[in-house]
Amino acid sequence: MTDLSGPGAGTSSGPPSTRTELLNRAVRRLRAADRPAPRRTAEWMLTEVLDCDRARLYAHPERPVPPGPAERFEAMTERRVEGEPLQHILGHASFHGLQLQVSPEVMIPRPETEHVVERALACIEDTERPRVLDVGTGSGCIALALKHERPDASVHACDVSTDALSVAQANARALELHVRFLEADVSADEIPRRVPRNLDLLVSNPPYIPDAEADTLPAVVREYDPAVALFVGEDPLHFYRSLSDWGQELCVPGASVVFEVHPEYAGEVVGLLRRNEFAEVRREDDLGDRPRVVWGQIPRSAPG
């Protein structure tokens, strides 16, 4: 790593601030703005600017920071004070052990979605070379996590947003993970021919927030995540109806479908899959004890 704050740094207008001074000023600004975890946030931003880890940051707290990096850090602090998500400021987010590029074009990956990945991996645990489709891939977080854990899998991912697909493709290149991306709208009247068939797993974190709940969301979500990735309109089951149809059309008998869900509508998604004759339909809570994942299977034989 390149350490940008050597002992000889200085400016013509006065001595530069030390690491400790910059951190403490940022913490005060973030705390006054009521931003969560102000010191940890400041540390994340300063380690990004200095291209060092936290241990090296504190190994020499008295070292002065050159004017350029110091100005960049202060600009980042101001962006966070104004409410911009830390992940957008850093340009990346962590998800299931991977570092992913994020931008305003995609929803920032949430820790809750890691439950979807874990359930999906469990569903294909005994399947050799599984064929997987991630619908509404966004940053590519689910598809790339699955491919990282199951290199033998043939993983496809689709999204209606070409901007989101560009971010997902960039993440795949950076991580050197081979995922096939394509543009497709799960709400379309017909399933596009280019969407893969004979799937062993269909997985999705679709938009599931009713428009009426927009004002209840934290500003950092409502103002910075793309609306197309969040809101479903008036029918909270809209995308699950389409995903159910895709599952029945695209999956082989015994295949699994795994969906992230709105906690308030998890029971309705379970009911939808059962009415559509999916087998072994279940739901799972997240670490906050809220229903987060619903999954089921394509029957191995016709009912009756």
XYZ file of C-alpha atoms in Angstrom:
304
model
C 0.000 0.000 0.000
C 1.112 3.578 -0.657
C 1.265 5.727 2.487
C 0.389 9.286 1.485
C 1.156 10.965 4.799
C 4.912 10.927 5.200
C 6.652 12.896 7.933
C 7.868 15.613 5.562
C 4.467 16.746 4.363
C 3.643 20.441 4.652
C 1.936 23.413 3.041
C 2.881 27.001 2.405
C -0.149 28.260 4.329
C 0.745 26.561 7.585
C 1.470 23.183 9.062
C -0.816 20.396 7.836
C -3.181 18.614 10.153
C -2.144 15.317 11.666
C -4.130 12.134 11.233
C -5.522 12.492 14.737
C -6.566 16.105 14.176
C -8.358 15.271 10.932
C -10.137 12.320 12.511
C -11.252 14.254 15.556
C -12.626 17.132 13.474
C -14.526 14.709 11.255
C -15.946 12.841 14.257
C -17.240 16.099 15.725
C -18.864 17.078 12.411
C -20.478 13.659 11.957
C -21.676 13.503 15.546
C -23.202 16.987 15.302
C -25.052 15.849 12.164
C -26.328 12.790 14.060
C -24.687 10.338 11.671
C -24.296 6.780 13.008
C -20.895 5.413 14.053
C -19.067 8.728 13.560
C -15.579 7.534 14.528
C -15.739 4.302 12.546
C -17.088 6.232 9.558
C -14.241 8.744 9.771
C -11.723 5.903 10.021
C -13.153 4.211 6.923
C -12.864 7.402 4.920
C -9.366 8.317 6.081
C -7.986 4.823 5.484
C -9.477 5.035 1.972
C -7.770 8.374 1.343
C -4.424 7.247 2.766
C -4.621 3.768 1.198
C -3.812 2.074 4.476
C -5.565 -0.132 6.991
C -6.828 0.877 10.433
C -3.766 -0.510 12.226
C -1.410 1.588 10.102
C -3.664 4.596 10.541
C -3.188 4.501 14.306
C 0.431 3.335 14.241
C 1.544 6.929 13.590
C -1.342 9.186 14.607
C 0.915 12.252 14.759
C 1.900 12.084 11.093
C 0.779 15.109 9.072
C -1.533 14.521 6.120
C -0.588 16.360 2.899
C -2.998 19.038 1.646
C -4.423 17.022 -1.262
C -5.472 13.957 0.739
C -6.622 16.159 3.612
C -8.902 18.166 1.307
C -10.265 14.973 -0.203
C -11.010 13.585 3.262
C -12.753 16.769 4.356
C -14.871 16.737 1.191
C -15.850 13.131 1.907
C -16.769 14.078 5.465
C -18.999 16.881 4.201
C -20.757 14.499 1.812
C -21.495 12.142 4.700
C -22.661 15.038 6.872
C -25.117 15.913 4.094
C -26.488 12.364 4.224
C -24.847 10.634 1.243
C -24.321 6.911 1.941
C -20.820 5.975 3.005
C -20.724 3.276 0.317
C -21.292 5.873 -2.421
C -18.576 8.066 -0.961
C -16.098 5.181 -0.867
C -17.352 3.805 -4.201
C -17.650 0.266 -2.909
C -19.465 -1.963 -0.437
C -18.704 -5.286 1.226
C -21.025 -8.213 0.592
C -20.510 -11.859 1.518
C -16.752 -11.387 1.629
C -16.572 -9.551 -1.695
C -15.832 -5.883 -2.376
C -18.328 -4.569 -4.900
C -18.432 -1.325 -6.813
C -21.596 0.641 -6.084
C -23.088 3.813 -7.507
C -26.432 5.650 -7.596
C -27.450 3.276 -10.413
C -27.740 0.283 -8.060
C -29.102 -0.450 -4.627
C -26.391 -0.747 -1.998
C -26.148 -4.450 -1.016
C -27.641 -5.067 2.413
C -26.439 -7.562 5.042
C -29.967 -9.027 5.042
C -29.482 -10.150 1.448
C -26.617 -12.384 2.551
C -29.334 -14.630 4.011
C -30.631 -15.069 0.458
C -27.178 -16.185 -0.684
C -26.820 -18.649 2.192
C -30.232 -20.180 1.524
C -29.543 -20.363 -2.209
C -26.223 -22.123 -1.588
C -27.965 -24.636 0.679
C -30.556 -25.326 -2.033
C -27.894 -26.256 -4.618
C -25.480 -27.908 -2.212
C -26.046 -31.383 -3.647
C -26.378 -30.308 -7.286
C -23.378 -30.750 -9.560
C -22.702 -27.854 -11.936
C -25.992 -26.105 -11.114
C -27.605 -23.685 -13.541
C -28.589 -20.466 -11.757
C -30.493 -17.306 -12.707
C -30.471 -14.180 -10.527
C -33.386 -11.909 -11.491
C -33.005 -8.192 -10.791
C -29.293 -8.480 -10.154
C -28.504 -4.796 -9.514
C -24.845 -4.623 -8.489
C -24.559 -8.351 -9.195
C -24.093 -9.082 -5.504
C -26.133 -12.298 -5.315
C -24.939 -13.739 -8.627
C -21.293 -12.971 -7.911
C -21.433 -14.324 -4.363
C -22.943 -17.563 -5.670
C -20.328 -17.880 -8.396
C -17.556 -17.159 -5.887
C -18.796 -19.931 -3.601
C -19.692 -22.341 -6.414
C -17.164 -21.928 -9.238
C -18.683 -24.951 -10.983
C -22.075 -23.241 -11.303
C -23.301 -21.731 -14.557
C -24.593 -18.397 -13.288
C -26.748 -15.995 -15.292
C -28.143 -12.663 -14.088
C -30.620 -10.221 -15.571
C -31.894 -6.746 -14.849
C -34.223 -4.261 -16.526
C -31.691 -1.452 -16.005
C -28.794 -1.210 -18.436
C -27.009 1.114 -15.995
C -27.233 -1.522 -13.269
C -25.956 -4.176 -15.658
C -22.915 -2.018 -16.421
C -22.087 -1.886 -12.702
C -22.612 -5.637 -12.320
C -20.395 -6.394 -15.315
C -17.660 -4.138 -13.921
C -17.833 -6.018 -10.622
C -17.575 -9.360 -12.400
C -14.488 -8.205 -14.287
C -12.835 -6.820 -11.157
C -13.482 -10.050 -9.249
C -12.618 -12.255 -12.237
C -15.890 -14.162 -11.866
C -17.650 -15.400 -14.978
C -21.342 -14.517 -14.823
C -23.473 -14.060 -17.950
C -25.482 -10.828 -17.753
C -28.488 -9.929 -19.889
C -31.195 -7.293 -20.023
C -34.657 -8.656 -19.250
C -37.849 -7.457 -17.570
C -39.483 -10.020 -15.304
C -42.773 -8.104 -15.678
C -42.878 -8.516 -19.459
C -45.802 -10.411 -20.966
C -43.482 -13.129 -22.288
C -40.199 -14.539 -21.036
C -37.434 -13.434 -23.437
C -35.943 -16.266 -25.461
C -32.417 -15.370 -24.357
C -33.233 -16.109 -20.703
C -31.701 -19.511 -19.814
C -33.855 -22.593 -19.267
C -33.381 -25.839 -17.341
C -32.466 -23.979 -14.173
C -31.626 -25.614 -10.862
C -32.080 -22.342 -8.996
C -34.014 -19.131 -9.568
C -33.066 -16.451 -7.043
C -34.202 -12.856 -6.711
C -34.262 -9.796 -4.484
C -36.968 -7.899 -6.374
C -38.444 -4.474 -5.623
C -40.954 -5.076 -2.832
C -41.702 -1.769 -1.108
C -45.207 -0.399 -1.832
C -45.173 3.200 -3.053
C -47.276 4.190 -0.035
C -44.342 3.334 2.273
C -41.877 5.702 0.586
C -42.146 8.346 3.290
C -41.438 5.788 6.021
C -38.021 4.874 4.633
C -34.811 6.412 5.978
C -33.739 9.370 3.852
C -30.455 7.626 3.018
C -32.471 4.865 1.319
C -35.272 6.926 -0.213
C -32.987 9.596 -1.666
C -29.989 7.563 -2.823
C -31.101 4.057 -3.828
C -32.698 3.928 -7.303
C -36.494 3.906 -7.139
C -36.697 1.135 -9.743
C -34.876 -1.181 -7.315
C -37.052 -0.278 -4.335
C -40.662 0.352 -5.216
C -43.280 -2.050 -6.534
C -46.306 0.184 -6.967
C -49.547 -0.684 -5.196
C -49.313 -4.495 -5.378
C -46.578 -5.848 -3.068
C -46.810 -9.284 -4.732
C -46.432 -7.971 -8.288
C -42.929 -9.269 -8.917
C -43.457 -12.497 -6.981
C -46.335 -13.409 -9.305
C -44.012 -12.993 -12.279
C -41.151 -14.807 -10.541
C -43.490 -17.699 -9.774
C -44.343 -17.938 -13.473
C -40.667 -17.775 -14.435
C -39.826 -20.489 -11.928
C -42.439 -22.861 -13.319
C -41.401 -22.136 -16.892
C -37.620 -22.065 -16.557
C -36.772 -24.535 -13.780
C -36.342 -28.299 -13.909
C -38.345 -30.538 -11.537
C -36.804 -30.404 -8.075
C -35.238 -26.989 -8.678
C -35.458 -24.280 -6.032
C -36.681 -20.694 -5.986
C -35.309 -18.336 -3.333
C -36.661 -14.812 -2.825
C -35.944 -11.926 -0.498
C -39.241 -10.519 0.784
C -40.799 -7.588 2.601
C -41.248 -8.778 6.208
C -44.869 -7.635 6.254
C -45.753 -9.683 3.171
C -43.698 -12.841 3.724
C -46.818 -14.842 4.581
C -48.512 -13.705 1.395
C -45.514 -14.761 -0.707
C -45.594 -18.161 1.002
C -49.306 -18.434 0.191
C -48.717 -17.436 -3.422
C -46.113 -20.158 -3.962
C -48.261 -22.786 -2.281
C -51.280 -21.860 -4.414
C -49.060 -22.220 -7.457
C -48.175 -25.750 -6.317
C -44.584 -25.185 -5.283
C -43.388 -27.808 -2.814
C -41.602 -27.466 0.532
C -42.375 -23.735 0.779
C -40.777 -22.129 3.814
C -39.677 -18.795 5.176
C -36.670 -17.736 7.209
C -36.010 -14.805 9.544
C -33.050 -12.457 9.409
C -30.848 -11.554 12.380
C -33.464 -9.028 13.448
C -36.048 -11.845 13.737
C -38.028 -10.478 10.792
C -39.164 -12.721 7.910
C -36.659 -12.121 5.118
C -36.373 -15.149 2.812
C -39.015 -17.369 1.218
C -38.078 -20.446 -0.765
C -39.659 -23.501 -2.308
C -39.215 -26.239 -4.901
C -40.590 -27.120 -8.281
C -42.447 -30.455 -7.724
C -40.537 -33.471 -8.975
C -43.771 -34.945 -10.304
C -47.227 -33.636 -11.090
C -49.595 -33.401 -8.095
C -52.055 -36.222 -7.617
